[in-house]
Amino acid sequence: MKKNVAKMVSLSLGLVMLVSGCSGSGQAPSSAPADTSTPKASNEPVTLIFFTAQNSVYADESGFENEIGQYIKKKFPNVTIQHIHKGKGQDYADLVAAGTIPDIVLESKSNILSRIKEFDLALDLSELIKKHNFDLNRIDDAALAQVRNANPEGQLWGLPFTLSNIVMFYNKDLFDKFGVPYPKDGMTWDEVYDIAKKMSRTVDGVDYKGLSAHPGVMMGYNQLSLNPLDLKENKAAINTEKWKQLIENFKRFYDIPSNAYTNIDDFPKGQTAIGVHVAEKVTSWYNANKDLNFDLASPPSFKELPNTGMQPNTYSLFVTKNSKYKDQAFQIVQHLLSEEVQSELSKQGIVTPLKSKPVRDLYGQSLPQLKGKNTGAVYYSKNAQPPAARANGLVDYNVNTAKIFDNIYKSSMDVNSAIRAVEEESNIAIQQLVNQKK
């Protein structure tokens, strides 16, 4: 990895992306769809600071160049980008103290209040959206609501750039071994639970797990659109019937004999039948075991919410309040959200925030491990809506809902005690934050 230092990148024409023609199970055109969303480029020479506060791939300049930099170069030859990736000595506080205010920030939805607002970078994009004729109807509804609902004012401070949809991975060899039909798109949790019971078994001293999931993902991006924080008060709100329903749904899987509560990233080892996790695992799990014979299906849904997946984990682009080049910065964001750019990212297995079917159909075409796979599973379900925005003036705190499962399976607590312990711990921390603000 290169050092995380600010690097000046002079932008010039050239560097087009080489893309292979691999396709998923659903054939899609190899060329990008016709694009009417690309903005007209300004000719004014400017230098913009682009701060990536998320995604470790951008710690290496080649990662930034591959997914972002090259597309800015090609469209805006007059722009020079100073890319800074979050790291030691290069965090928000460091940049603000040095007067190095970013023009564009890439950040996740969970840090909008604690970082974008806390460091006074938030800008209502409504005027820029209108001025540059950006069509918000092109963006996934849940992703857009996630960014908007992250702040109590209801203003749109950023635009979704990439998503992290949740899918169901399954090991085809294990299903063949035990003669159980493969999972399919559109299944409910009850149906998948029945499969998990059939697949969980011990054979010749080897435990085969029916299903594993990441508790933090299952809770944090839950399908019931529940917020672990109270919407009107400075306190946690997980000791409710709805939260118990959500927790009990996942707990029953880990109560199946031979289906112990273990690390979801054990999936590539080949002894887990189903793994429910973010779509990005198509790369990391493949790299961990390139002989893994897997396929994809849409995430299970609750029967009362058919074909509703998880809330997306949204990574958004923010034009900052103090940028001297707001128009140029917004034009860059707009271009990165064009069908032209999003098509190329989609081929690399990056989940697009666009509703565009042609862009979505290109998903994973450049990844050899997805050739012949059910890539449509990534978009089969409708993303669950995020919780409503919390009231103004409340402190932001990340409730560790995953710890509920640690309490149950590592500390032998019952469900109610496990929930209460996390809620009490959260309330103490929240009160400390409240006192700090007084």
Short mmCIF file of C-alpha atoms in Angstrom, two decimals:
data_model
loop_
_atom_site.label_atom_id
_atom_site.label_comp_id
_atom_site.label_asym_id
_atom_site.label_seq_id
_atom_site.Cartn_x
_atom_site.Cartn_y
_atom_site.Cartn_z
CA MET A 1 0.00 0.00 0.00
CA LYS A 2 1.29 3.45 -0.79
CA LYS A 3 1.61 5.96 2.02
CA ASN A 4 -1.62 7.78 2.79
CA VAL A 5 -0.36 11.21 1.89
CA ALA A 6 -1.99 13.89 -0.18
CA LYS A 7 -1.00 13.42 -3.78
CA MET A 8 -1.37 15.91 -6.59
CA VAL A 9 -2.63 14.24 -9.71
CA SER A 10 -2.43 16.37 -12.86
CA LEU A 11 -5.37 15.42 -14.98
CA SER A 12 -4.98 15.03 -18.73
CA LEU A 13 -6.80 13.21 -21.47
CA GLY A 14 -6.22 9.51 -21.77
CA LEU A 15 -6.30 6.43 -19.58
CA VAL A 16 -9.41 4.65 -20.72
CA MET A 17 -10.55 1.64 -18.80
CA LEU A 18 -9.83 -1.81 -20.25
CA VAL A 19 -12.83 -3.96 -19.63
CA SER A 20 -13.17 -7.65 -20.38
CA GLY A 21 -16.30 -9.03 -21.95
CA CYS A 22 -17.28 -11.57 -19.29
CA SER A 23 -21.01 -11.67 -18.68
CA GLY A 24 -23.27 -13.02 -15.98
CA SER A 25 -26.10 -15.46 -16.38
CA GLY A 26 -28.30 -12.72 -17.84
CA GLN A 27 -26.75 -11.53 -21.11
CA ALA A 28 -26.47 -7.74 -21.31
CA PRO A 29 -25.07 -5.44 -23.98
CA SER A 30 -21.29 -5.17 -23.70
CA SER A 31 -21.36 -1.48 -24.57
CA ALA A 32 -22.54 1.25 -22.21
CA PRO A 33 -26.13 2.42 -22.66
CA ALA A 34 -26.92 5.72 -24.31
CA ASP A 35 -26.31 8.45 -21.74
CA THR A 36 -28.10 11.75 -21.48
CA SER A 37 -27.08 12.55 -17.90
CA THR A 38 -23.46 13.63 -18.42
CA PRO A 39 -22.98 17.32 -17.61
CA LYS A 40 -21.19 19.82 -19.82
CA ALA A 41 -17.65 20.34 -18.62
CA SER A 42 -16.41 23.75 -17.49
CA ASN A 43 -13.20 24.98 -19.13
CA GLU A 44 -11.95 26.90 -16.08
CA PRO A 45 -8.64 25.51 -14.76
CA VAL A 46 -9.18 24.51 -11.11
CA THR A 47 -7.65 22.33 -8.42
CA LEU A 48 -10.12 20.39 -6.27
CA ILE A 49 -9.49 18.38 -3.10
CA PHE A 50 -11.19 14.98 -3.15
CA PHE A 51 -11.25 13.35 0.32
CA THR A 52 -12.10 9.64 0.49
CA ALA A 53 -13.07 8.92 4.08
CA GLN A 54 -14.27 5.40 3.25
CA ASN A 55 -13.21 2.30 1.33
CA SER A 56 -9.68 1.04 1.90
CA VAL A 57 -9.25 0.46 -1.84
CA TYR A 58 -8.72 4.22 -2.17
CA ALA A 59 -5.76 4.15 0.24
CA ASP A 60 -3.79 3.02 -2.79
CA GLU A 61 -3.76 5.71 -5.45
CA SER A 62 -4.29 3.09 -8.15
CA GLY A 63 -7.59 2.12 -6.51
CA PHE A 64 -8.78 5.72 -6.57
CA GLU A 65 -7.58 6.10 -10.14
CA ASN A 66 -9.40 2.95 -11.25
CA GLU A 67 -12.79 3.76 -9.74
CA ILE A 68 -12.84 7.57 -9.72
CA GLY A 69 -9.77 9.44 -10.97
CA GLN A 70 -9.66 8.20 -14.55
CA TYR A 71 -13.26 9.21 -15.20
CA ILE A 72 -12.63 12.75 -13.94
CA LYS A 73 -9.51 13.00 -16.12
CA LYS A 74 -11.29 11.96 -19.25
CA LYS A 75 -14.23 14.32 -18.81
CA PHE A 76 -12.54 17.29 -17.14
CA PRO A 77 -8.98 17.78 -18.54
CA ASN A 78 -8.91 21.28 -17.03
CA VAL A 79 -9.28 19.96 -13.47
CA THR A 80 -6.42 18.93 -11.19
CA ILE A 81 -7.42 16.61 -8.34
CA GLN A 82 -5.64 16.50 -5.00
CA HIS A 83 -6.70 13.16 -3.59
CA ILE A 84 -6.46 12.57 0.16
CA HIS A 85 -7.45 9.30 1.80
CA LYS A 86 -8.42 9.21 5.46
CA GLY A 87 -5.57 8.03 7.64
CA LYS A 88 -3.22 9.02 10.42
CA GLY A 89 -2.66 12.76 10.21
CA GLN A 90 -5.20 12.93 7.41
CA ASP A 91 -8.53 12.78 9.21
CA TYR A 92 -11.29 15.40 9.23
CA ALA A 93 -9.86 17.26 12.22
CA ASP A 94 -6.39 17.36 10.65
CA LEU A 95 -7.66 18.75 7.36
CA VAL A 96 -9.86 21.38 8.98
CA ALA A 97 -7.07 22.48 11.34
CA ALA A 98 -4.71 22.86 8.39
CA GLY A 99 -7.28 24.77 6.36
CA THR A 100 -7.27 21.99 3.77
CA ILE A 101 -11.01 21.92 3.23
CA PRO A 102 -12.11 19.21 0.78
CA ASP A 103 -14.32 20.15 -2.16
CA ILE A 104 -15.74 16.62 -2.42
CA VAL A 105 -15.99 14.01 0.33
CA LEU A 106 -16.83 10.31 -0.05
CA GLU A 107 -18.48 9.10 3.17
CA SER A 108 -20.86 6.38 4.40
CA LYS A 109 -24.38 7.04 5.60
CA SER A 110 -23.54 6.18 9.21
CA ASN A 111 -21.05 9.07 9.47
CA ILE A 112 -23.07 11.90 7.95
CA LEU A 113 -23.91 13.54 11.27
CA SER A 114 -20.75 12.67 13.18
CA ARG A 115 -18.42 13.83 10.41
CA ILE A 116 -20.05 15.82 7.61
CA LYS A 117 -22.16 17.94 9.98
CA GLU A 118 -19.81 17.91 12.97
CA PHE A 119 -17.00 19.47 10.91
CA ASP A 120 -19.36 22.01 9.32
CA LEU A 121 -19.00 20.63 5.80
CA ALA A 122 -22.71 20.05 5.08
CA LEU A 123 -24.21 21.81 2.09
CA ASP A 124 -27.82 21.59 0.94
CA LEU A 125 -27.48 20.45 -2.67
CA SER A 126 -30.96 21.51 -3.77
CA GLU A 127 -29.81 24.63 -5.65
CA LEU A 128 -26.99 22.80 -7.43
CA ILE A 129 -29.32 19.93 -8.31
CA LYS A 130 -31.76 22.39 -9.88
CA LYS A 131 -29.08 24.48 -11.59
CA HIS A 132 -27.43 21.47 -13.23
CA ASN A 133 -30.67 19.63 -14.01
CA PHE A 134 -29.78 16.54 -12.03
CA ASP A 135 -32.67 14.05 -12.06
CA LEU A 136 -33.08 12.56 -8.59
CA ASN A 137 -35.61 10.06 -9.99
CA ARG A 138 -32.65 8.17 -11.46
CA ILE A 139 -31.44 7.21 -7.97
CA ASP A 140 -32.61 4.22 -5.91
CA ASP A 141 -35.37 5.49 -3.62
CA ALA A 142 -34.10 3.80 -0.44
CA ALA A 143 -30.52 4.98 -1.00
CA LEU A 144 -31.65 8.55 -1.55
CA ALA A 145 -33.88 8.45 1.52
CA GLN A 146 -31.00 7.03 3.55
CA VAL A 147 -28.87 10.09 2.83
CA ARG A 148 -31.75 12.52 3.32
CA ASN A 149 -32.98 10.92 6.57
CA ALA A 150 -29.51 10.89 8.08
CA ASN A 151 -29.94 14.53 9.05
CA PRO A 152 -32.87 16.08 10.95
CA GLU A 153 -33.23 19.01 8.55
CA GLY A 154 -34.24 16.64 5.76
CA GLN A 155 -31.84 18.38 3.38
CA LEU A 156 -29.97 16.37 0.81
CA TRP A 157 -26.30 16.91 1.63
CA GLY A 158 -24.90 14.19 -0.61
CA LEU A 159 -25.73 11.89 -3.52
CA PRO A 160 -25.33 8.08 -3.40
CA PHE A 161 -22.30 6.98 -5.42
CA THR A 162 -22.13 3.24 -4.73
CA LEU A 163 -24.19 0.83 -2.67
CA SER A 164 -23.47 -2.29 -0.67
CA ASN A 165 -26.50 -4.51 -1.28
CA ILE A 166 -26.90 -7.71 0.72
CA VAL A 167 -27.27 -11.06 -1.07
CA MET A 168 -27.44 -14.76 -0.23
CA PHE A 169 -24.38 -16.80 -1.22
CA TYR A 170 -24.69 -20.58 -1.33
CA ASN A 171 -22.21 -23.41 -1.74
CA LYS A 172 -23.44 -25.54 -4.65
CA ASP A 173 -21.13 -28.45 -3.81
CA LEU A 174 -22.66 -28.84 -0.35
CA PHE A 175 -26.20 -28.77 -1.71
CA ASP A 176 -25.21 -31.41 -4.28
CA LYS A 177 -23.49 -33.47 -1.58
CA PHE A 178 -26.62 -33.60 0.59
CA GLY A 179 -29.18 -33.72 -2.24
CA VAL A 180 -30.97 -30.52 -1.22
CA PRO A 181 -32.38 -28.15 -3.91
CA TYR A 182 -30.53 -24.86 -4.34
CA PRO A 183 -31.95 -21.68 -2.77
CA LYS A 184 -33.67 -19.36 -5.22
CA ASP A 185 -34.63 -15.70 -5.53
CA GLY A 186 -37.64 -14.45 -3.58
CA MET A 187 -37.52 -16.88 -0.65
CA THR A 188 -38.76 -15.99 2.84
CA TRP A 189 -36.76 -16.40 6.06
CA ASP A 190 -39.07 -19.28 7.02
CA GLU A 191 -38.26 -21.11 3.78
CA VAL A 192 -34.54 -20.54 4.22
CA TYR A 193 -34.78 -21.69 7.84
CA ASP A 194 -36.17 -25.03 6.62
CA ILE A 195 -33.22 -25.32 4.23
CA ALA A 196 -30.74 -24.43 6.98
CA LYS A 197 -32.12 -27.23 9.19
CA LYS A 198 -31.61 -29.75 6.38
CA MET A 199 -28.08 -28.54 5.63
CA SER A 200 -26.86 -28.33 9.23
CA ARG A 201 -25.32 -31.68 10.12
CA THR A 202 -22.19 -33.42 11.32
CA VAL A 203 -20.65 -35.94 8.91
CA ASP A 204 -17.47 -37.89 9.69
CA GLY A 205 -16.70 -35.48 12.51
CA VAL A 206 -17.11 -32.38 10.32
CA ASP A 207 -19.77 -29.79 11.20
CA TYR A 208 -21.57 -28.40 8.18
CA LYS A 209 -23.39 -25.14 8.86
CA GLY A 210 -26.73 -24.43 7.24
CA LEU A 211 -26.51 -20.64 7.36
CA SER A 212 -24.26 -17.91 8.65
CA ALA A 213 -24.85 -14.16 8.60
CA HIS A 214 -23.12 -11.04 9.87
CA PRO A 215 -25.15 -9.85 12.89
CA GLY A 216 -23.99 -6.25 12.50
CA VAL A 217 -25.21 -6.21 8.89
CA MET A 218 -28.47 -7.99 9.71
CA MET A 219 -29.26 -5.52 12.50
CA GLY A 220 -27.73 -2.34 11.11
CA TYR A 221 -29.38 -2.64 7.68
CA ASN A 222 -32.46 -4.49 8.86
CA GLN A 223 -35.47 -5.11 6.65
CA LEU A 224 -37.95 -3.82 9.24
CA SER A 225 -36.51 -0.28 8.94
CA LEU A 226 -35.86 -0.11 12.69
CA ASN A 227 -33.61 2.51 14.24
CA PRO A 228 -31.67 1.42 17.35
CA LEU A 229 -31.94 5.01 18.59
CA ASP A 230 -35.09 6.74 19.77
CA LEU A 231 -36.35 9.19 17.14
CA LYS A 232 -37.24 11.90 19.66
CA GLU A 233 -35.00 11.39 22.70
CA ASN A 234 -31.33 10.85 23.51
CA LYS A 235 -31.58 7.15 24.27
CA ALA A 236 -31.38 3.72 22.68
CA ALA A 237 -34.60 2.04 21.58
CA ILE A 238 -33.89 -1.66 21.03
CA ASN A 239 -35.92 -3.13 23.89
CA THR A 240 -39.08 -3.30 21.78
CA GLU A 241 -41.24 -6.04 20.33
CA LYS A 242 -40.14 -5.28 16.76
CA TRP A 243 -36.47 -5.50 17.69
CA LYS A 244 -37.12 -8.76 19.52
CA GLN A 245 -38.84 -10.11 16.41
CA LEU A 246 -35.80 -9.21 14.33
CA ILE A 247 -33.35 -10.74 16.81
CA GLU A 248 -35.37 -13.93 17.33
CA ASN A 249 -35.55 -14.43 13.57
CA PHE A 250 -31.77 -14.72 13.33
CA LYS A 251 -31.30 -16.41 16.69
CA ARG A 252 -33.32 -19.46 15.61
CA PHE A 253 -30.74 -20.21 12.92
CA TYR A 254 -27.92 -20.34 15.44
CA ASP A 255 -30.00 -22.57 17.70
CA ILE A 256 -30.02 -25.30 15.03
CA PRO A 257 -27.71 -28.19 16.06
CA SER A 258 -24.36 -28.03 14.20
CA ASN A 259 -25.11 -24.44 13.11
CA ALA A 260 -23.08 -22.64 15.76
CA TYR A 261 -22.64 -18.86 15.95
CA THR A 262 -19.34 -18.37 14.13
CA ASN A 263 -17.57 -15.93 11.82
CA ILE A 264 -19.42 -15.32 8.54
CA ASP A 265 -16.07 -15.02 6.76
CA ASP A 266 -15.57 -18.76 7.27
CA PHE A 267 -17.86 -19.24 4.25
CA PRO A 268 -14.98 -19.71 1.75
CA LYS A 269 -13.67 -22.64 3.81
CA GLY A 270 -16.44 -24.72 2.23
CA GLN A 271 -18.33 -25.98 5.26
CA THR A 272 -21.14 -23.40 5.27
CA ALA A 273 -24.12 -23.90 2.96
CA ILE A 274 -25.50 -20.34 2.96
CA GLY A 275 -23.85 -17.02 3.78
CA VAL A 276 -25.86 -13.79 3.90
CA HIS A 277 -23.60 -10.79 3.43
CA VAL A 278 -22.72 -7.78 1.27
CA ALA A 279 -22.30 -8.31 -2.47
CA GLU A 280 -18.63 -7.21 -2.30
CA LYS A 281 -17.83 -10.66 -0.91
CA VAL A 282 -17.94 -11.96 -4.50
CA THR A 283 -14.35 -10.68 -4.66
CA SER A 284 -12.88 -11.26 -1.19
CA TRP A 285 -14.42 -14.72 -0.76
CA TYR A 286 -13.37 -15.71 -4.26
CA ASN A 287 -9.81 -14.59 -3.51
CA ALA A 288 -9.88 -16.64 -0.29
CA ASN A 289 -10.87 -19.81 -2.19
CA LYS A 290 -10.91 -19.69 -5.97
CA ASP A 291 -12.21 -23.27 -6.13
CA LEU A 292 -15.37 -22.37 -4.20
CA ASN A 293 -18.37 -23.43 -6.26
CA PHE A 294 -20.89 -20.79 -5.26
CA ASP A 295 -23.88 -18.96 -6.68
CA LEU A 296 -26.16 -16.12 -5.59
CA ALA A 297 -29.79 -15.64 -4.64
CA SER A 298 -31.68 -12.65 -3.34
CA PRO A 299 -31.67 -12.15 0.46
CA PRO A 300 -34.52 -13.86 2.33
CA SER A 301 -37.43 -11.59 3.18
CA PHE A 302 -40.03 -11.51 5.93
CA LYS A 303 -43.34 -12.94 4.78
CA GLU A 304 -45.11 -9.69 5.67
CA LEU A 305 -42.60 -7.79 3.48
CA PRO A 306 -42.20 -10.01 0.39
CA ASN A 307 -39.21 -9.36 -1.88
CA THR A 308 -37.92 -6.62 0.41
CA GLY A 309 -34.20 -6.83 0.97
CA MET A 310 -32.02 -5.05 3.49
CA GLN A 311 -31.41 -1.35 3.65
CA PRO A 312 -28.43 -0.54 1.41
CA ASN A 313 -25.13 0.57 2.89
CA THR A 314 -24.74 3.82 0.98
CA TYR A 315 -21.47 5.52 0.11
CA SER A 316 -22.20 9.07 -1.00
CA LEU A 317 -20.41 12.05 -2.49
CA PHE A 318 -20.72 15.38 -0.68
CA VAL A 319 -19.91 18.79 -2.15
CA THR A 320 -18.77 20.76 0.86
CA LYS A 321 -20.11 24.01 2.26
CA ASN A 322 -16.80 25.90 2.05
CA SER A 323 -15.71 24.74 -1.39
CA LYS A 324 -14.74 27.63 -3.65
CA TYR A 325 -15.68 25.54 -6.67
CA LYS A 326 -19.11 24.17 -5.86
CA ASP A 327 -20.31 24.13 -9.47
CA GLN A 328 -17.23 22.30 -10.75
CA ALA A 329 -17.36 19.87 -7.83
CA PHE A 330 -21.02 19.14 -8.45
CA GLN A 331 -20.35 18.60 -12.16
CA ILE A 332 -17.79 15.97 -11.21
CA VAL A 333 -20.26 14.26 -8.86
CA GLN A 334 -22.89 14.39 -11.58
CA HIS A 335 -20.51 12.80 -14.07
CA LEU A 336 -19.56 10.03 -11.64
CA LEU A 337 -23.28 9.28 -11.41
CA SER A 338 -23.74 9.24 -15.18
CA GLU A 339 -24.72 6.01 -16.88
CA GLU A 340 -21.41 6.10 -18.73
CA VAL A 341 -19.32 5.90 -15.54
CA GLN A 342 -21.73 3.75 -13.54
CA SER A 343 -21.78 1.20 -16.37
CA GLU A 344 -18.01 0.74 -16.11
CA LEU A 345 -18.18 0.44 -12.32
CA SER A 346 -21.06 -2.01 -12.58
CA LYS A 347 -18.94 -4.29 -14.77
CA GLN A 348 -16.39 -4.40 -11.95
CA GLY A 349 -18.98 -5.70 -9.50
CA ILE A 350 -19.71 -2.34 -7.87
CA VAL A 351 -23.38 -1.95 -6.97
CA THR A 352 -24.87 1.10 -8.65
CA PRO A 353 -27.33 3.51 -6.99
CA LEU A 354 -28.99 4.05 -10.37
CA LYS A 355 -32.34 2.50 -11.18
CA SER A 356 -31.18 2.00 -14.78
CA LYS A 357 -31.74 -1.61 -15.85
CA PRO A 358 -29.05 -1.46 -18.57
CA VAL A 359 -26.49 -0.38 -15.96
CA ARG A 360 -27.63 -3.03 -13.48
CA ASP A 361 -27.53 -5.73 -16.16
CA LEU A 362 -23.81 -5.08 -16.62
CA TYR A 363 -23.10 -6.06 -13.01
CA GLY A 364 -19.98 -8.20 -12.67
CA GLN A 365 -19.30 -8.71 -16.39
CA SER A 366 -15.58 -8.08 -15.86
CA LEU A 367 -15.28 -10.54 -12.97
CA PRO A 368 -14.44 -14.10 -14.04
CA GLN A 369 -15.88 -15.56 -10.82
CA LEU A 370 -19.33 -14.24 -11.76
CA LYS A 371 -19.46 -15.76 -15.22
CA GLY A 372 -22.63 -17.84 -15.45
CA LYS A 373 -23.77 -16.77 -11.98
CA ASN A 374 -27.18 -15.39 -11.01
CA THR A 375 -25.99 -11.78 -10.85
CA GLY A 376 -29.59 -10.55 -11.05
CA ALA A 377 -29.93 -11.56 -7.39
CA VAL A 378 -28.12 -8.35 -6.41
CA TYR A 379 -31.09 -6.27 -7.57
CA TYR A 380 -33.93 -8.79 -7.32
CA SER A 381 -35.33 -7.39 -4.06
CA LYS A 382 -36.48 -3.86 -3.37
CA ASN A 383 -34.19 -2.19 -0.86
CA ALA A 384 -35.85 -1.56 2.49
CA GLN A 385 -36.49 2.05 3.38
CA PRO A 386 -34.34 3.61 6.11
CA PRO A 387 -35.83 4.76 9.44
CA ALA A 388 -37.29 8.25 9.60
CA ALA A 389 -34.99 11.14 10.51
CA ARG A 390 -34.43 11.75 14.20
CA ALA A 391 -35.37 15.03 15.85
CA ASN A 392 -33.02 17.98 15.64
CA GLY A 393 -30.44 18.47 18.39
CA LEU A 394 -30.04 14.81 19.36
CA VAL A 395 -26.59 13.28 19.67
CA ASP A 396 -25.50 10.58 17.26
CA TYR A 397 -24.34 7.21 18.58
CA ASN A 398 -23.64 3.85 16.97
CA VAL A 399 -25.53 1.22 19.01
CA ASN A 400 -23.60 -2.05 18.84
CA THR A 401 -26.57 -4.30 18.07
CA ALA A 402 -24.23 -7.12 17.01
CA LYS A 403 -23.16 -7.41 20.66
CA ILE A 404 -26.64 -8.76 21.47
CA PHE A 405 -25.62 -12.01 19.76
CA ASP A 406 -22.26 -12.04 21.52
CA ASN A 407 -24.15 -11.70 24.80
CA ILE A 408 -26.41 -14.62 23.90
CA TYR A 409 -23.86 -17.05 22.50
CA LYS A 410 -20.64 -16.03 24.22
CA SER A 411 -21.98 -14.85 27.59
CA SER A 412 -24.96 -17.26 27.81
CA MET A 413 -27.56 -14.52 28.31
CA ASP A 414 -31.22 -14.93 27.43
CA VAL A 415 -32.59 -12.65 24.71
CA ASN A 416 -34.18 -10.09 27.03
CA SER A 417 -31.06 -9.79 29.20
CA ALA A 418 -28.83 -9.50 26.13
CA ILE A 419 -30.94 -6.68 24.74
CA ARG A 420 -31.13 -4.83 28.07
CA ALA A 421 -27.37 -5.04 28.55
CA VAL A 422 -26.66 -3.42 25.17
CA GLU A 423 -29.35 -0.79 25.69
CA GLU A 424 -28.05 0.15 29.14
CA GLU A 425 -24.48 0.33 27.88
CA SER A 426 -25.61 2.51 24.98
CA ASN A 427 -27.59 4.87 27.20
CA ILE A 428 -24.57 5.46 29.43
CA ALA A 429 -22.45 6.34 26.39
CA ILE A 430 -25.20 8.53 24.94
CA GLN A 431 -25.52 10.46 28.20
CA GLN A 432 -21.77 11.05 28.18
CA LEU A 433 -22.07 12.57 24.71
CA VAL A 434 -24.95 14.75 25.90
CA ASN A 435 -22.89 15.99 28.83
CA GLN A 436 -19.95 16.79 26.56
CA LYS A 437 -22.16 19.08 24.49
CA LYS A 438 -23.41 21.08 27.49
#
